GROMACS .gro file of C-alpha atoms in nm:
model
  332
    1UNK     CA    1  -2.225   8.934  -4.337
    2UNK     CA    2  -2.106   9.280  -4.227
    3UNK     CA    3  -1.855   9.193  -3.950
    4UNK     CA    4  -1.497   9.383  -3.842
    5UNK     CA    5  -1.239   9.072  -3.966
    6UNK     CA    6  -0.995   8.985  -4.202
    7UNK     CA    7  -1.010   8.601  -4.215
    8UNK     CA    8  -1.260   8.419  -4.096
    9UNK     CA    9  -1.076   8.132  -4.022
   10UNK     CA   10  -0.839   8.340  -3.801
   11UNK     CA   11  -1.070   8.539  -3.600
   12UNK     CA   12  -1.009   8.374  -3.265
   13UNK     CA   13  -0.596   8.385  -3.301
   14UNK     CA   14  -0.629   8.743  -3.406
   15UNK     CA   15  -0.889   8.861  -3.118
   16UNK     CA   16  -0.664   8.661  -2.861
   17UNK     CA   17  -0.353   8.861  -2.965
   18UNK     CA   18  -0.530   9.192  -2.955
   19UNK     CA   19  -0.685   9.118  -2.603
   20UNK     CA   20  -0.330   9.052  -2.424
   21UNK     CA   21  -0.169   9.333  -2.581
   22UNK     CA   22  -0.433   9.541  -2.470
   23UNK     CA   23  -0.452   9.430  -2.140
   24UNK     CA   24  -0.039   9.338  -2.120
   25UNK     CA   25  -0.069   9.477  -1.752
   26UNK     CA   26  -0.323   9.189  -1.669
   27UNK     CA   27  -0.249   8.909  -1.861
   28UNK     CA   28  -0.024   8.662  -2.028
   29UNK     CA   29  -0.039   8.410  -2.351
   30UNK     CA   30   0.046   8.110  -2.213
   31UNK     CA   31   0.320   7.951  -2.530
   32UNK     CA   32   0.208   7.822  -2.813
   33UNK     CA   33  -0.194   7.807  -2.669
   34UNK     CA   34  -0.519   7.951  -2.651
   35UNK     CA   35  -0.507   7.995  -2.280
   36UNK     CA   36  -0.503   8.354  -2.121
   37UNK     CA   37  -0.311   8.339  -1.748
   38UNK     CA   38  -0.277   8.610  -1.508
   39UNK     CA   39   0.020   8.807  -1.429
   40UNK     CA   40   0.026   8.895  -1.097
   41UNK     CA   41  -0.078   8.536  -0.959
   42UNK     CA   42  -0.132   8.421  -0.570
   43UNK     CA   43   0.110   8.118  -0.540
   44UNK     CA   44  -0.059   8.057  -0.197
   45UNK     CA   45  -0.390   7.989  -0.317
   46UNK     CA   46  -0.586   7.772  -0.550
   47UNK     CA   47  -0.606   7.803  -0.910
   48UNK     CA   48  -0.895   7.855  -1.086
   49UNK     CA   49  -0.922   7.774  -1.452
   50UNK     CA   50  -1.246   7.754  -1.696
   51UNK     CA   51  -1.317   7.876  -2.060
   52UNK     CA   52  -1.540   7.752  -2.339
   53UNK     CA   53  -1.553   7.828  -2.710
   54UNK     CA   54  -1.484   8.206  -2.848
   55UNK     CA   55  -1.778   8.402  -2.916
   56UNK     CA   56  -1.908   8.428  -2.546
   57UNK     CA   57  -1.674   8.761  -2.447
   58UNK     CA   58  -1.606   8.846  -2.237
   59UNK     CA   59  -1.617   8.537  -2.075
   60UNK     CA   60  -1.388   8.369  -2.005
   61UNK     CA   61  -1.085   8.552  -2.047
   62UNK     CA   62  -1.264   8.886  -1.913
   63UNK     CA   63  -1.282   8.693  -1.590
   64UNK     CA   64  -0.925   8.633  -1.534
   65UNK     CA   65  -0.775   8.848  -1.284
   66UNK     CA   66  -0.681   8.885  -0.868
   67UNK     CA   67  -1.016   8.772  -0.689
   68UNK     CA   68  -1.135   8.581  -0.988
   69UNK     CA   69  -0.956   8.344  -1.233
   70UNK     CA   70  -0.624   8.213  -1.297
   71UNK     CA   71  -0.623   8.120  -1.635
   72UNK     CA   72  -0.881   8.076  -1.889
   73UNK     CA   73  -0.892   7.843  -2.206
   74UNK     CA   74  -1.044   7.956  -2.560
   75UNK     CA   75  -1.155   7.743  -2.803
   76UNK     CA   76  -1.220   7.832  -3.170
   77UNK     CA   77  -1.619   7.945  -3.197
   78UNK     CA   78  -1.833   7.806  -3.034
   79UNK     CA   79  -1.632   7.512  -2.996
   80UNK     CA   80  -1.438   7.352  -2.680
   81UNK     CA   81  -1.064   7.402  -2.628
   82UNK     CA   82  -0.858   7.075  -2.674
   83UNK     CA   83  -0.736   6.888  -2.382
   84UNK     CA   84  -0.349   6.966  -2.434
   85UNK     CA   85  -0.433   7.325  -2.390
   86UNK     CA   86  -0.662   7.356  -2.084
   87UNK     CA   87  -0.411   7.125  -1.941
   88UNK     CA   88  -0.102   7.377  -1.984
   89UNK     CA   89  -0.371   7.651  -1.801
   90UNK     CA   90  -0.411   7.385  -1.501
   91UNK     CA   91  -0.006   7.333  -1.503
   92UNK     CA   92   0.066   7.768  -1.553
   93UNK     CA   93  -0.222   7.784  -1.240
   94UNK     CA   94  -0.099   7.542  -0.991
   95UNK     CA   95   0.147   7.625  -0.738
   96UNK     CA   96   0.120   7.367  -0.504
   97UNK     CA   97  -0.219   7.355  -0.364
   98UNK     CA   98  -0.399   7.248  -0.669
   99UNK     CA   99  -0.641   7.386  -0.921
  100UNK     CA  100  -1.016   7.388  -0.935
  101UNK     CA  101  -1.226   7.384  -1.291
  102UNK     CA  102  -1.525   7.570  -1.351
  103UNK     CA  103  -1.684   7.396  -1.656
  104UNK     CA  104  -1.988   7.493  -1.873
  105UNK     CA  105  -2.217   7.174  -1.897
  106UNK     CA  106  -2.157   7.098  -2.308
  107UNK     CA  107  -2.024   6.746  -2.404
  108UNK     CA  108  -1.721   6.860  -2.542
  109UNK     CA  109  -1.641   7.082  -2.234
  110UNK     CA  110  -1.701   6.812  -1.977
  111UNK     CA  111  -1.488   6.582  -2.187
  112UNK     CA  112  -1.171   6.834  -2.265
  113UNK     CA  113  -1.196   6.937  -1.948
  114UNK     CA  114  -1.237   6.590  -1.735
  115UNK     CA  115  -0.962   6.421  -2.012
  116UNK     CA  116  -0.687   6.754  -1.927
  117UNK     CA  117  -0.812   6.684  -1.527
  118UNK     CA  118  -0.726   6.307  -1.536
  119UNK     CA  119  -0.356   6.427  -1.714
  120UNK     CA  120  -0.285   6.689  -1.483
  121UNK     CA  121  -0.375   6.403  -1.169
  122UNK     CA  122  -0.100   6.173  -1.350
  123UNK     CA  123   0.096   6.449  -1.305
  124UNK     CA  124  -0.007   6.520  -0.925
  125UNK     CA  125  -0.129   6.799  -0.944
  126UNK     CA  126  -0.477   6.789  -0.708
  127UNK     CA  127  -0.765   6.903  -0.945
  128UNK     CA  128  -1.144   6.901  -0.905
  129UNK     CA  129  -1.386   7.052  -1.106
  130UNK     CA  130  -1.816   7.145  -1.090
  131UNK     CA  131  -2.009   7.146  -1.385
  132UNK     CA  132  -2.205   7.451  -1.426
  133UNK     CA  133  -2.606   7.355  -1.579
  134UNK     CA  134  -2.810   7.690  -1.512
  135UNK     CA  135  -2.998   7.700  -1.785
  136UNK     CA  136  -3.394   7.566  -1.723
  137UNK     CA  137  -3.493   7.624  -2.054
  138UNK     CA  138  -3.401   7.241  -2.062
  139UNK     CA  139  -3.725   7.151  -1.822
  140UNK     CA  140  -3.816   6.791  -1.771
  141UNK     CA  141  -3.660   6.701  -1.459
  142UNK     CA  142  -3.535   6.359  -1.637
  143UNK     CA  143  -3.305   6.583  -1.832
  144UNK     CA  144  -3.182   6.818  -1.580
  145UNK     CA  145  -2.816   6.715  -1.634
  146UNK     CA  146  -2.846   6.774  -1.977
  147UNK     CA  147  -2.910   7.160  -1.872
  148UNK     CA  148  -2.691   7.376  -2.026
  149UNK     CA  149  -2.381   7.651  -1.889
  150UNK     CA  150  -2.476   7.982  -1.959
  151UNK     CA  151  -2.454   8.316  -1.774
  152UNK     CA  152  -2.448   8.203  -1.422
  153UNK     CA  153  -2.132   8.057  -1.467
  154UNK     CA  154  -2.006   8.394  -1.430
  155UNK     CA  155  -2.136   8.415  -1.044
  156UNK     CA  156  -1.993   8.128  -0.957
  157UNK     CA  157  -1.610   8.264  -1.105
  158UNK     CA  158  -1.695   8.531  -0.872
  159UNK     CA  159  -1.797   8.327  -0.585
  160UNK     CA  160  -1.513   8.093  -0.581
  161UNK     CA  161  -1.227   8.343  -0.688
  162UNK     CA  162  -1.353   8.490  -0.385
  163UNK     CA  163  -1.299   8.179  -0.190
  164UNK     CA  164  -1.008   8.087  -0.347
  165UNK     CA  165  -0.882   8.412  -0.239
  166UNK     CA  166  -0.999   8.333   0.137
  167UNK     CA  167  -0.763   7.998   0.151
  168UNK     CA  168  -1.033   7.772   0.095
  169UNK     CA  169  -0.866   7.394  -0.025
  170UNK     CA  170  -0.963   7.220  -0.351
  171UNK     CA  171  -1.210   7.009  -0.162
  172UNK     CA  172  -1.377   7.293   0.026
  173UNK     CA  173  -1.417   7.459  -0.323
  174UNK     CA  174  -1.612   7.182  -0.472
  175UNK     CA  175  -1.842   7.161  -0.180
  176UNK     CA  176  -1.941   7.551  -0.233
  177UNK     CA  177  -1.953   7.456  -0.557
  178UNK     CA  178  -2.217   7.188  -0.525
  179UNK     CA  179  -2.412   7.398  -0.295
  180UNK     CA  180  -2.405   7.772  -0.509
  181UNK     CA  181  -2.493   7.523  -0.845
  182UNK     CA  182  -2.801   7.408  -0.655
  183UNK     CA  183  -2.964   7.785  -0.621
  184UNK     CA  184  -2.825   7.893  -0.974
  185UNK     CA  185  -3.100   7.882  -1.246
  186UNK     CA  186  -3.097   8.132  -1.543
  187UNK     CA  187  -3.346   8.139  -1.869
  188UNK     CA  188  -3.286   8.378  -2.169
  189UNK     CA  189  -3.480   8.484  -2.463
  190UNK     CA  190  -3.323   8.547  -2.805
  191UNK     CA  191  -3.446   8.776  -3.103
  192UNK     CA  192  -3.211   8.711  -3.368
  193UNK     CA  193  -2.979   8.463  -3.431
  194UNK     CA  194  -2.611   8.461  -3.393
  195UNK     CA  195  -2.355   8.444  -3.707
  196UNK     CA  196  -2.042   8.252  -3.686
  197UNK     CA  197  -1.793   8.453  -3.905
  198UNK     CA  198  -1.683   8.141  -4.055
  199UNK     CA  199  -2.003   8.062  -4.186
  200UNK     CA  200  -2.138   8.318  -4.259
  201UNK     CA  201  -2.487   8.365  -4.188
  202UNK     CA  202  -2.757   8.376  -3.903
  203UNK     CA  203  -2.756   8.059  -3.718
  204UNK     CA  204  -3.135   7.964  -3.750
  205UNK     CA  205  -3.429   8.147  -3.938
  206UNK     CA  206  -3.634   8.379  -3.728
  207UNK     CA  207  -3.918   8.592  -3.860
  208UNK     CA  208  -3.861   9.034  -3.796
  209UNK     CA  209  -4.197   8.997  -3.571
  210UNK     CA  210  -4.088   8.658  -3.372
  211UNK     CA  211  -3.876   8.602  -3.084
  212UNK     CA  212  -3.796   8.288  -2.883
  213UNK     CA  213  -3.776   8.181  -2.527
  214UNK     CA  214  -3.486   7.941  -2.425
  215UNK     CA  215  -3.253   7.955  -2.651
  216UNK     CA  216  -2.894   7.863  -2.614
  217UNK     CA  217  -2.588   8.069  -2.621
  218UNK     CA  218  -2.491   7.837  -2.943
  219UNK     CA  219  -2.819   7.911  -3.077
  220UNK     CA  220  -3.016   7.590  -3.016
  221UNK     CA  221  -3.336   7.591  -3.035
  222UNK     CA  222  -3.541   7.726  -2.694
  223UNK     CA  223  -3.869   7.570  -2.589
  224UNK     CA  224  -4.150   7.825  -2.745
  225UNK     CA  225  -4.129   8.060  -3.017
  226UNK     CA  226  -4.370   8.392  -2.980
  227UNK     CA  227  -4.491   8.746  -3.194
  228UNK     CA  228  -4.327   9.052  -3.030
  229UNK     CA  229  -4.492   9.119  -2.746
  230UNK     CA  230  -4.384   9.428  -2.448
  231UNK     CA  231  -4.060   9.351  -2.219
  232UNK     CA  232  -4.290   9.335  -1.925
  233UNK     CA  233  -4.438   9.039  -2.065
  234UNK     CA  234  -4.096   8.894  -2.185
  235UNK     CA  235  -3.968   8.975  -1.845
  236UNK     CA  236  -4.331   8.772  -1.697
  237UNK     CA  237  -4.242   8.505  -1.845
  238UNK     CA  238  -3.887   8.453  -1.716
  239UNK     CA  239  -4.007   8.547  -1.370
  240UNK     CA  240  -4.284   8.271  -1.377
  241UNK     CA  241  -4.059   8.005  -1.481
  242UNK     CA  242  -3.745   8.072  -1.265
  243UNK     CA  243  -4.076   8.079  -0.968
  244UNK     CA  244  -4.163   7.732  -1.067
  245UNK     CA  245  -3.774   7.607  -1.017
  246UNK     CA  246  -3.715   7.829  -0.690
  247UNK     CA  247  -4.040   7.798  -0.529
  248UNK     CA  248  -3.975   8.069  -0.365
  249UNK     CA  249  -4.100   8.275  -0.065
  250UNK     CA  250  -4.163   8.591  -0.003
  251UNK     CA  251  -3.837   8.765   0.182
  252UNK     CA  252  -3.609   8.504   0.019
  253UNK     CA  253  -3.272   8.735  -0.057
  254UNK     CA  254  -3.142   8.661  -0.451
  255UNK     CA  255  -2.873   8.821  -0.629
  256UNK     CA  256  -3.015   8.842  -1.046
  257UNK     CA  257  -2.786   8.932  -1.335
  258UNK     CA  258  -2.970   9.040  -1.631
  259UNK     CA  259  -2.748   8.946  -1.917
  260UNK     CA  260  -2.715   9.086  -2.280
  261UNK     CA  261  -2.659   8.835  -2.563
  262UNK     CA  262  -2.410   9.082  -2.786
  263UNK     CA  263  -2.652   9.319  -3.006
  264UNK     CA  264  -2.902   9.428  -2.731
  265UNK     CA  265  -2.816   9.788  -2.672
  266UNK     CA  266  -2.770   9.915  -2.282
  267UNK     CA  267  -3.118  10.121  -2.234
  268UNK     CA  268  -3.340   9.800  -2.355
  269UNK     CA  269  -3.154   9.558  -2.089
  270UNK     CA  270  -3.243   9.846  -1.823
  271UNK     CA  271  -3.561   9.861  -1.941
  272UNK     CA  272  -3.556   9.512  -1.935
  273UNK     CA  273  -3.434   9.489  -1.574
  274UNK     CA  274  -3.687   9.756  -1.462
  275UNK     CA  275  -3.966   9.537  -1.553
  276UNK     CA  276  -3.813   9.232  -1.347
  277UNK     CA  277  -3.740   9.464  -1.075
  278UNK     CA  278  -4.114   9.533  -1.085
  279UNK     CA  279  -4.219   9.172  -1.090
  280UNK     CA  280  -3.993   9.056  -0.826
  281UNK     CA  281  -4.102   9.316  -0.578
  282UNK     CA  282  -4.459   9.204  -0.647
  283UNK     CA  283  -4.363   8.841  -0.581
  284UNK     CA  284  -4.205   8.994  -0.193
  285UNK     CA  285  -3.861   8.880  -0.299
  286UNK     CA  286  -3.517   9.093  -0.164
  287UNK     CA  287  -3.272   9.150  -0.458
  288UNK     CA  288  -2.966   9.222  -0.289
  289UNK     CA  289  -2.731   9.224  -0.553
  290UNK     CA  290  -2.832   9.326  -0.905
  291UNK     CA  291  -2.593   9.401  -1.234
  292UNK     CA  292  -2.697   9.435  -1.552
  293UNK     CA  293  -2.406   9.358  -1.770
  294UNK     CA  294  -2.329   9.177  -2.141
  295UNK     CA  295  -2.115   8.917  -1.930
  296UNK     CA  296  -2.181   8.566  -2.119
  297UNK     CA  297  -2.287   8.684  -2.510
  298UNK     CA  298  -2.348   8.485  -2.876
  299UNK     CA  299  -2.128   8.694  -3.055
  300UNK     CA  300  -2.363   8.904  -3.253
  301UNK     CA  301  -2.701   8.760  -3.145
  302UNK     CA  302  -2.962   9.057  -2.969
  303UNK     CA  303  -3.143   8.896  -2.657
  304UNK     CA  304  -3.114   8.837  -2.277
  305UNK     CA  305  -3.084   8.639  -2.017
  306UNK     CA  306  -3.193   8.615  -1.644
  307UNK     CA  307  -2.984   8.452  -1.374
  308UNK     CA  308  -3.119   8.434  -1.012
  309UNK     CA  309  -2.884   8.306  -0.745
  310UNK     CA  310  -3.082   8.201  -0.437
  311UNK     CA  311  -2.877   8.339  -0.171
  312UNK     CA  312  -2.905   8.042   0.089
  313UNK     CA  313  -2.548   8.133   0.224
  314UNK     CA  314  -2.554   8.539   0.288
  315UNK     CA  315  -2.188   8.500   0.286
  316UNK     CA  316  -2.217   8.463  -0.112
  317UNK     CA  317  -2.333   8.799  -0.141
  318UNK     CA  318  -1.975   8.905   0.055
  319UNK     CA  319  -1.818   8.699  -0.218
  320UNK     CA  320  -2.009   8.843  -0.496
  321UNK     CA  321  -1.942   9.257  -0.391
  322UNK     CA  322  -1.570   9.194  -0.253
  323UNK     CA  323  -1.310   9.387  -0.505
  324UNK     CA  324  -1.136   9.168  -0.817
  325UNK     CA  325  -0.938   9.306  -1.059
  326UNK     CA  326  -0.992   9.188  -1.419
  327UNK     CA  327  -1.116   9.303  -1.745
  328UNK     CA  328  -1.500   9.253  -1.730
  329UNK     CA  329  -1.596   9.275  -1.415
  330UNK     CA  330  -1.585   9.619  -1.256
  331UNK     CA  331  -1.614   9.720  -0.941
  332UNK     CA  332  -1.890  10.003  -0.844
   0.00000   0.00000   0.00000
């Protein structure tokens, strides 16, 4: 394991120290905590609080900033934050017009995360929350809402900061909430596995001439494993699945992130975008908002995903280009 640490055990104390002092002008340590809080926050609006496991960066703590989050909550590696401490974020994000969570859909986020909400209410303080389940890799539709959170969790900090930022109440959050989660959907592929510094090595075996479709940002397992083949048929594939979940039409608007997983260097993800770009034109579709960004990663893992956001409400696309200031996401 070639990796830039000293212990492994302290990797996530370590990177959290070095991220606020090298963003002091953005962001604040909440005491004693994992949890990252903006500075400069609006004490007329709602909070907005999410986070996950380390490992993912920049999410969530890239995210927090004016027009996006308030606070967000690490974990150690790939592993949820505990109750007491997404709890101080809700308390540090809460002014008087509550706070709204934005929660990746993994058991031990939804419970953390439900358990701090249910303290925080005890303490009146008016929270809410949506669970975020883009991924389709999980298919049958018995077991949609076992899908997982990946990278389209990142749109919808965007859309809702944005919101947030517009006056919108707790309630009137978690109804655009409910309604962006419906046209979310994202699918990734992965060609190597990810290694979690404290143990070690890769987590799962995959051959130098294999890749796999579906795989999580933990690395569980995906639904088909494949030889190399090109990027345009990687990028095919993708396309025909997220089809068979949209049903789309030709002129339907969508705004598509293409997502690297951590190793995956800049010029393949183009590439890789190029060849969707291609695809989706063919299909008669309107992309009218595109990045191509390493937003939700596996720490070291090289891959990619594709989110699509149906844009059923053009006002999303409003949300999704109006100016934020944080870390990750930068304004062009």
């Amino acid at each position: 394991m070639k990796k830039l640490i000293n212990n492994p055990s302290n990797v996530v104390e370590e990177m959290l120290e070095g991220l606020v002092s090298a963003h002091s002008d953005q962001l604040e340590r909440l005491e004693d905590t994992h949890a990252v809080h903006r500075k400069q926050d609006d004490e007329s609006i709602v909070g907005l609080v999410s986070g996950g496991g380390s490992g993912h960066e920049p999410a969530h703590a890239g995210f927090v900033g004016d027009g996006m989050l308030s606070a967000a909550v690490l974990g150690e590696v790939f592993t949820s934050p505990t109750p007491d401490q997404i709890l101080e974020a809700i308390k540090a994000s809460d002014h008087g017009q509550g706070v709204f969570l934005i929660v990746k859909n993994y058991s031990g986020d939804v419970m953390n995360f439900q358990l701090a909400e249910e303290l925080a209410q005890m303490e009146e303080i008016t929270v809410d929350h949506v669970i975020v389940e883009d991924d389709i890799a999980i298919e049958p539709l018995e077991n949609k809402n076992k899908r997982r959170g990946i990278a389209g969790t990142v749109l919808m900090h965007k859309i809702l900061g944005y919101y947030a930022r517009e006056g919108q109440s707790v309630a009137e959050l978690k109804e655009i909430a409910e309604h962006v989660m419906s046209e979310l959907k994202t699918i990734g592929l992965a060609l190597t596995a990810a290694t979690v510094p404290e143990v070690g090595k890769p987590g799962f075996a995959i051959a130098d001439d294999e890749f796999e479709f579906g795989i999580g940002i933990h690395g569980e397992p995906g639904y088909k494993r494949e030889k190399l083949m090109s990027s345009h048929d990687m990028a095919k594939e993708l396309i025909h699945q997220l089809k068979d979940e949209f049903h789309w039409q030709a002129g339907d608007h969508y705004a598509v992130l293409v997502n690297g997983m951590g190793s995956t260097p800049q010029m393949e993800l183009y590439l890789f975008w190029n060849d969707i770009r291609i695809l989706l034109e063919s299909e008669g579709i309107t992309v009218d908002f595109v990045r191509v960004e390493e937003w939700m990663t596996s720490i070291d893992m090289a891959g990619a995903s594709l989110t699509m956001l149906h844009l059923d409400d053009l006002d999303w696309l409003t949300a999704l280009n109006s100016p934020v200031h944080t870390i990750a996401w930068n304004n062009e």
